[in-house]
Short mmCIF file of C-alpha atoms and ligand atoms in Angstrom, two decimals:
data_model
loop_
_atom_site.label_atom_id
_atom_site.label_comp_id
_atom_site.label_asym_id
_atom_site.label_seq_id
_atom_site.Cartn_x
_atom_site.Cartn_y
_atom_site.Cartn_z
CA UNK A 1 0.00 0.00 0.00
CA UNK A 2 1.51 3.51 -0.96
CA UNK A 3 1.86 5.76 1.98
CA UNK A 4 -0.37 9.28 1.83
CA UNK A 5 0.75 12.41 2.96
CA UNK A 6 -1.36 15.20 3.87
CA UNK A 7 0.03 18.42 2.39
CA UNK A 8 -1.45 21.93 2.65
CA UNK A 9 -5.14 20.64 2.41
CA UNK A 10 -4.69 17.73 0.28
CA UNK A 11 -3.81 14.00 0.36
CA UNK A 12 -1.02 13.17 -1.63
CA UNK A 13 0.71 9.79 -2.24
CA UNK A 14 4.29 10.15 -1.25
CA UNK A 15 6.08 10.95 -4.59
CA UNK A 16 3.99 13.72 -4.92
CA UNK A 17 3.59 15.25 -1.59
CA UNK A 18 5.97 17.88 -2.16
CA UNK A 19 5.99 21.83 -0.43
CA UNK A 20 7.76 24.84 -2.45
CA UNK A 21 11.72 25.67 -2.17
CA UNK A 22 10.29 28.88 -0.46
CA UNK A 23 8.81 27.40 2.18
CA UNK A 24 10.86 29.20 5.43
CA UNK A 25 10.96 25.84 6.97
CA UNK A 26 13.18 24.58 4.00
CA UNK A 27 15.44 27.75 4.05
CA UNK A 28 15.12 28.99 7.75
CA UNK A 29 13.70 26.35 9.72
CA UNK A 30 10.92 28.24 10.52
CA UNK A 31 8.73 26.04 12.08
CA UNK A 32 7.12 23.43 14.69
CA UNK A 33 6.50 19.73 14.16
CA UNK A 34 4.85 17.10 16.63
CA UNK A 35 5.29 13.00 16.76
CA UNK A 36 2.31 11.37 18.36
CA UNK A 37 1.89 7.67 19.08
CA UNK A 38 -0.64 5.42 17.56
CA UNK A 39 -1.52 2.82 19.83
CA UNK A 40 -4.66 0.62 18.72
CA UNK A 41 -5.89 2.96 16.23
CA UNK A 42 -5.66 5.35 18.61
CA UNK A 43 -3.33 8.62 19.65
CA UNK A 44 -1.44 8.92 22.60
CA UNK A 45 -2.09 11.68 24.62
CA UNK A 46 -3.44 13.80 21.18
CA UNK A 47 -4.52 16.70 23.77
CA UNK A 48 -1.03 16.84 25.41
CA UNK A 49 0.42 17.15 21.78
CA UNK A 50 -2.01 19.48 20.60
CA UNK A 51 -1.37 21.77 23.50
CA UNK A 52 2.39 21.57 22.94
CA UNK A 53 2.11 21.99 19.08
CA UNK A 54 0.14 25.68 20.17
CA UNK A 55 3.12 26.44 22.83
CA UNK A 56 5.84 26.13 19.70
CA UNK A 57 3.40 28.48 17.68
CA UNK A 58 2.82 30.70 20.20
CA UNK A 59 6.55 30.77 21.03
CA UNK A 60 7.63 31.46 17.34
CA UNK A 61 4.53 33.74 16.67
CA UNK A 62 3.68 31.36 13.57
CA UNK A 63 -1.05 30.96 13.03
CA UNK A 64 -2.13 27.57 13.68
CA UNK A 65 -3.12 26.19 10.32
CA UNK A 66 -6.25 24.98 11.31
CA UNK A 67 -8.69 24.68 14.35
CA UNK A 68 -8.03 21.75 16.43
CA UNK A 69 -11.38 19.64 15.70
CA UNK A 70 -10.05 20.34 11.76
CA UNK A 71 -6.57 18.90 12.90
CA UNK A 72 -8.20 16.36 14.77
CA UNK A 73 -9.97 15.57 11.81
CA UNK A 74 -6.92 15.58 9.27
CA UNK A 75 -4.85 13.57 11.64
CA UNK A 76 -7.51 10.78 11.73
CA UNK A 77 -7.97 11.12 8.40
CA UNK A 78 -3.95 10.39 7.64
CA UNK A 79 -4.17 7.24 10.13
CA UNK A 80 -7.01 6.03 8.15
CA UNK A 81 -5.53 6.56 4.86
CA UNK A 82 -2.30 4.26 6.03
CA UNK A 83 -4.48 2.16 7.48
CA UNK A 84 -2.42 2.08 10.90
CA UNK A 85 -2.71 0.72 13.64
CA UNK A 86 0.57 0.88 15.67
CA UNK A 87 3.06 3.40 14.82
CA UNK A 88 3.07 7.10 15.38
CA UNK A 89 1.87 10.83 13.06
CA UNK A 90 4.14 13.13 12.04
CA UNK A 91 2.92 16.71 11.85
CA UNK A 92 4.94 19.72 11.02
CA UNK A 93 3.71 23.48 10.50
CA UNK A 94 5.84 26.12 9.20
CA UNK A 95 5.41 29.98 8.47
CA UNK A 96 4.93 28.77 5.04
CA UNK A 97 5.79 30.20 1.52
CA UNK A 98 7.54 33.73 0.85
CA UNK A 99 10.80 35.69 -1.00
CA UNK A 100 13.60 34.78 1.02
CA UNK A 101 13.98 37.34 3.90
CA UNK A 102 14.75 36.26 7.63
CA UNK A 103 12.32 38.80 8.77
CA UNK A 104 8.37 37.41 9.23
CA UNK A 105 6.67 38.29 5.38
CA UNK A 106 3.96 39.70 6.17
CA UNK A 107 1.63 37.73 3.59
CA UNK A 108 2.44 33.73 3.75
CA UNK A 109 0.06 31.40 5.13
CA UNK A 110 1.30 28.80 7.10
CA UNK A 111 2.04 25.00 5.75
CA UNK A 112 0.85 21.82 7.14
CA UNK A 113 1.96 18.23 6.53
CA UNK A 114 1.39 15.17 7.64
CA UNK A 115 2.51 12.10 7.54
CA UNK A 116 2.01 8.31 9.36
CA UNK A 117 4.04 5.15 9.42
CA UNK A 118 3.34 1.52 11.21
CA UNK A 119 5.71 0.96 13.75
CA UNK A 120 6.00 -1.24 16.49
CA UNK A 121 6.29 1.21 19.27
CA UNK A 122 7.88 -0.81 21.87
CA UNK A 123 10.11 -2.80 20.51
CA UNK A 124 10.45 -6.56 22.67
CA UNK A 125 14.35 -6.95 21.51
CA UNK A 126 15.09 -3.36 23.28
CA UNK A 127 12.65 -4.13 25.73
CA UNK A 128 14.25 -7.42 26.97
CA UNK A 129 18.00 -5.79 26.22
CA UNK A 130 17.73 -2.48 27.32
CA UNK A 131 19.99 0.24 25.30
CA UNK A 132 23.56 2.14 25.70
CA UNK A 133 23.90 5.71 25.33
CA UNK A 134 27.24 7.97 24.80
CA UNK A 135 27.69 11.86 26.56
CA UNK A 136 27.96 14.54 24.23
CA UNK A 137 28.02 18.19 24.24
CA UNK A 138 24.74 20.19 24.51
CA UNK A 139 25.53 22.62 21.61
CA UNK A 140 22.00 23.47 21.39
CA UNK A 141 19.91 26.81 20.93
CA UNK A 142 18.90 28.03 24.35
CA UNK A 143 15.61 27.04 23.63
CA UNK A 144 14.86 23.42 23.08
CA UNK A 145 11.72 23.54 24.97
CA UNK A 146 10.34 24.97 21.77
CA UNK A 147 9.81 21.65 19.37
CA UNK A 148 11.28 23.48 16.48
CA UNK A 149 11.96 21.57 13.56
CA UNK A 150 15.64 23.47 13.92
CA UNK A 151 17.01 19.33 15.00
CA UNK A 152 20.68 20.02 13.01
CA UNK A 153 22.54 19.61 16.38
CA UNK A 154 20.01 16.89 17.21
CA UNK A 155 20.73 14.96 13.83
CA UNK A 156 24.37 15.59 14.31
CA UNK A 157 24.32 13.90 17.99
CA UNK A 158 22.42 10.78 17.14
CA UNK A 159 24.32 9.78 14.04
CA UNK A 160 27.24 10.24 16.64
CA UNK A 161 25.90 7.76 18.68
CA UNK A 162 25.03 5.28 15.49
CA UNK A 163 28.47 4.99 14.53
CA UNK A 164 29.71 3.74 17.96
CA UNK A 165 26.55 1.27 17.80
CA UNK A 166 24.61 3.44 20.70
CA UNK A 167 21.02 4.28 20.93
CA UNK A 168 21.17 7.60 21.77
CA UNK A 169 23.04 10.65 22.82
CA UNK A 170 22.56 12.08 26.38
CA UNK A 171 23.62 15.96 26.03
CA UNK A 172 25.14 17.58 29.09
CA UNK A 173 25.63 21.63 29.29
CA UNK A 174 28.18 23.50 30.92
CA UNK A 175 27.75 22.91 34.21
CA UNK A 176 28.19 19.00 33.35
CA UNK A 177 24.69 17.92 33.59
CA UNK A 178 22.63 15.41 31.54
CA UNK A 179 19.99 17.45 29.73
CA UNK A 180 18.18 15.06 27.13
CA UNK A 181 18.63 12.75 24.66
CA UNK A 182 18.53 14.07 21.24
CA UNK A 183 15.09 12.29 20.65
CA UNK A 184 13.98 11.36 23.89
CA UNK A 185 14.25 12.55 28.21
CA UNK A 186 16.17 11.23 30.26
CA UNK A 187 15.81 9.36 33.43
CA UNK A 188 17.94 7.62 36.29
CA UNK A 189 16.76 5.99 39.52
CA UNK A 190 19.76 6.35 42.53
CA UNK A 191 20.67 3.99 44.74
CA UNK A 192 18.26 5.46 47.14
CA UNK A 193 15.53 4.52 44.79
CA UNK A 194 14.76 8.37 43.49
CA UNK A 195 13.65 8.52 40.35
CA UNK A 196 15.21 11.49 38.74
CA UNK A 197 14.66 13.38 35.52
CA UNK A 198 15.87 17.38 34.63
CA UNK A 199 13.32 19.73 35.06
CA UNK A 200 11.17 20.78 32.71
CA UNK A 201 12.42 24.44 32.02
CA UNK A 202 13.91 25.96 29.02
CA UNK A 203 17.14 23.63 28.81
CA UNK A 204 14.76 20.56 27.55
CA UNK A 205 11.67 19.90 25.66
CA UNK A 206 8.67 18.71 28.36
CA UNK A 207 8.13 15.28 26.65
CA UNK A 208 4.65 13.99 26.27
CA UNK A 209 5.74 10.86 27.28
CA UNK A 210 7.36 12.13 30.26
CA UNK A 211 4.78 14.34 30.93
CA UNK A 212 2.31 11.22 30.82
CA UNK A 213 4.80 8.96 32.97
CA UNK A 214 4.95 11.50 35.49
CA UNK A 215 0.89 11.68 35.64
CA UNK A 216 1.12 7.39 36.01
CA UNK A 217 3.14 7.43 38.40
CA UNK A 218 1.73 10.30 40.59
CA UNK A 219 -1.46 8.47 40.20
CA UNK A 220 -0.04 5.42 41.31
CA UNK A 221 1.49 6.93 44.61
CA UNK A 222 4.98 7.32 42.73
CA UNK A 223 7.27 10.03 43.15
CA UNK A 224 9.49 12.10 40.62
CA UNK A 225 12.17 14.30 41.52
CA UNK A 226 12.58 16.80 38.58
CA UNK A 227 16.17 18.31 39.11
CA UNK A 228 19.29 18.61 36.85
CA UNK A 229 21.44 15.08 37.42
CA UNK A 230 25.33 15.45 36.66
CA UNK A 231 26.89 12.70 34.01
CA UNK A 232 29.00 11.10 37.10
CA UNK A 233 25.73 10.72 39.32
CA UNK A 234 24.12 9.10 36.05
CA UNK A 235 26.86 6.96 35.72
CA UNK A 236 26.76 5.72 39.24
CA UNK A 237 23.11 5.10 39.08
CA UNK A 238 21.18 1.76 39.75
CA UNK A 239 19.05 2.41 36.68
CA UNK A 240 18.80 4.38 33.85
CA UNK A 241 15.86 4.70 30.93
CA UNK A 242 14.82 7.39 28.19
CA UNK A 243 11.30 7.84 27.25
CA UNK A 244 10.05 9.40 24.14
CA UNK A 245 6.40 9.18 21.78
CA UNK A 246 8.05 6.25 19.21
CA UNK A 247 10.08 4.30 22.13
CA UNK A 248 8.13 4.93 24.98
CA UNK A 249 10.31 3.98 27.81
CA UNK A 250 13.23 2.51 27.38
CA UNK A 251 15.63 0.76 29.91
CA UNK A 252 19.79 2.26 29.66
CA UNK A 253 22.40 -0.36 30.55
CA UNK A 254 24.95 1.41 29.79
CA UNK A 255 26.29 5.53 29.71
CA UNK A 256 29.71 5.37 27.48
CA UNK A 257 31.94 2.78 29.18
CA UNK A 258 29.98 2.60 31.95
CA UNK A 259 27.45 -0.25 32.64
CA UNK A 260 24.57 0.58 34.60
CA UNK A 261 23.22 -1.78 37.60
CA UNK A 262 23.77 -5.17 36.35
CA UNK A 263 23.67 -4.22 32.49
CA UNK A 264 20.15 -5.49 32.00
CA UNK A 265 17.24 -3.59 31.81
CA UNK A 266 16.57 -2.52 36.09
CA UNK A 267 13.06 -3.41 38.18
CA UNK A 268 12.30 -0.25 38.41
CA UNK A 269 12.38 0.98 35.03
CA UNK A 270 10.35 -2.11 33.76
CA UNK A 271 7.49 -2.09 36.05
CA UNK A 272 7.54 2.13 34.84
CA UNK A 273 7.91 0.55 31.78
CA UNK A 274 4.75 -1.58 32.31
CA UNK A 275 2.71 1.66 33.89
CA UNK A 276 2.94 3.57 30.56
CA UNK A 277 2.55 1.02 28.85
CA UNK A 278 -0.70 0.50 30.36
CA UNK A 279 -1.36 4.03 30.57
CA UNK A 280 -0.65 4.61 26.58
CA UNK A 281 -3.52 1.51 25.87
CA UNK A 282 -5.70 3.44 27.12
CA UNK A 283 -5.41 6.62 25.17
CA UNK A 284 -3.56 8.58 27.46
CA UNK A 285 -4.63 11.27 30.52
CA UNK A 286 -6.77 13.71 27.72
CA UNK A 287 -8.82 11.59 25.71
CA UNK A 288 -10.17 14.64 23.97
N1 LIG B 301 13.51 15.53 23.85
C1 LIG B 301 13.74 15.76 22.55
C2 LIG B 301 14.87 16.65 22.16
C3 LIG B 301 12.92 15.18 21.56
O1 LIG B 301 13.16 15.44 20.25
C4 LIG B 301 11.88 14.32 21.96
C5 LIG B 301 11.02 13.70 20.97
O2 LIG B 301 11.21 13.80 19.79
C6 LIG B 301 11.68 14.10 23.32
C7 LIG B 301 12.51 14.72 24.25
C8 LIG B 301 10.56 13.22 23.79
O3 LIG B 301 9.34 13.86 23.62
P1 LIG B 301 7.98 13.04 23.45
O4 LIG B 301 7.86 12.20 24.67
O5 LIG B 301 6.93 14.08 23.38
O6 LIG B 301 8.11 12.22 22.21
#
């Protein structure tokens, strides 16, 4: 079956589903983007997205494209038309088309595409293994709270991380903490048993998924400690996991050279593991 994207009010089999070389997200990019899960048909946490999609907006003073019962609407419509049932939406909006200028024209409507791919969203091999990450420098913008589609540094970071046959890239700023992964939050549990992830200010981007594992847990009588966690107190952790819309969460064995508890996946971070997932089947916190 050929995949459909959804571009700037039409559906549009792949080959075709092309936007102009003027859009500012090609040249500038000047624009937002979301990834939400499909679990059973149905998205993860759509609300929380939604809400986080009109926070990037807001922040880069870019229109929403649409209402959100027309998005809603659109993004079913793109699930349907791939016919899946697992996997996860992609949705990007940028300022759209215009002469190239890095000031705002004052004229272009904003672009919307879509697209959706089957995926199996927790994958049992990296369940059952766990993953390894490496450290790198947080060369960021000092906004990566804002889900700007601006991921060069991102890109750069996680092919790092390919090519020593890691997962992911935790980046750490100056002060030698562990900010994020380049696709995903980050997470360790201490030998005390805290489970620790950075806060959710400016330095990272608030995760739906952590956002949603944080509303499990709280619900289930677990605690969080949001605070900024240093790469040596990472390293000397009794668990480690990431969590993200496409892996969910995600056990780390091991941070560079360092292996992490017993190098399989930790108690802790499967029975977490277990609480989203359970928490994800059924739609989410907001099933708007
Ligand atoms: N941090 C960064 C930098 C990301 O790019 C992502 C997801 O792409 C996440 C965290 C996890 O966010 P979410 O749980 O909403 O997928």
């Amino acid at each position: 079956m050929s995949h459909i994207a959804y571009v700037n009010v039409r559906y549009l089999p792949h080959r075709d589903a092309v936007v102009h070389v003027e859009d500012r997200g090609y040249q500038f990019a000047d624009g937002c983007y979301e990834v939400v899960a499909i679990k059973d048909g149905i998205l993860v946490d759509e609300g929380l997205h939604l809400r986080r999609l009109h926070r990037s907006l807001d922040a880069l003073e870019i229109v929403p494209p649409m209402s959100d019962a027309a998005l809603k609407t659109v993004m079913g419509e793109v699930i349907r038309r791939n016919a899946v049932g697992e996997g996860f939406i992609y949705l990007q909006v940028t300022r759209g088309t215009a002469a190239r200028d890095f000031a705002f024209p004052k004229a272009a409507r904003p672009s919307l595409v879509m697209t959706a791919r089957r995926r199996t969203l927790s994958d049992p091999r990296l369940l059952a293994e766990g993953v390894s990450v490496i450290t790198i420098p947080d060369i960021r913008w000092a906004r990566p709270d804002i889900k700007s589609i601006a991921l060069l540094p991102n890109a750069l970071g996680k092919e790092q991380a390919k090519r020593v046959g890691a997962y992911e890239a935790w980046q750490v700023d100056r002060d030698g903490n562990i900010t994020e992964g380049t696709s995903s939050n980050a997470w360790i549990i201490n030998a005390d048993g805290d489970v620790i992830t950075h806060p959710a200010d400016h330095a990272i981007l608030d995760g739906v998924t952590r956002q949603g594992l944080i509303h499990a847990m709280t619900e289930a009588g677990l605690k969080v400690i949001e605070r900024p966690f240093s790469i040596a107190e990472a390293k000397a952790a009794r668990e480690a996991m990431l969590t993200s819309s496409t892996n969910f969460v995600l056990s780390v064995v091991r941070i560079d050279d360092t292996v992490i508890g017993n190098g399989q996946p930790g108690h802790l971070a499967e029975k977490l593991g277990a609480l989203y997932a359970a928490y994800a089947a059924a739609g989410g916190q907001d099933r708007s």
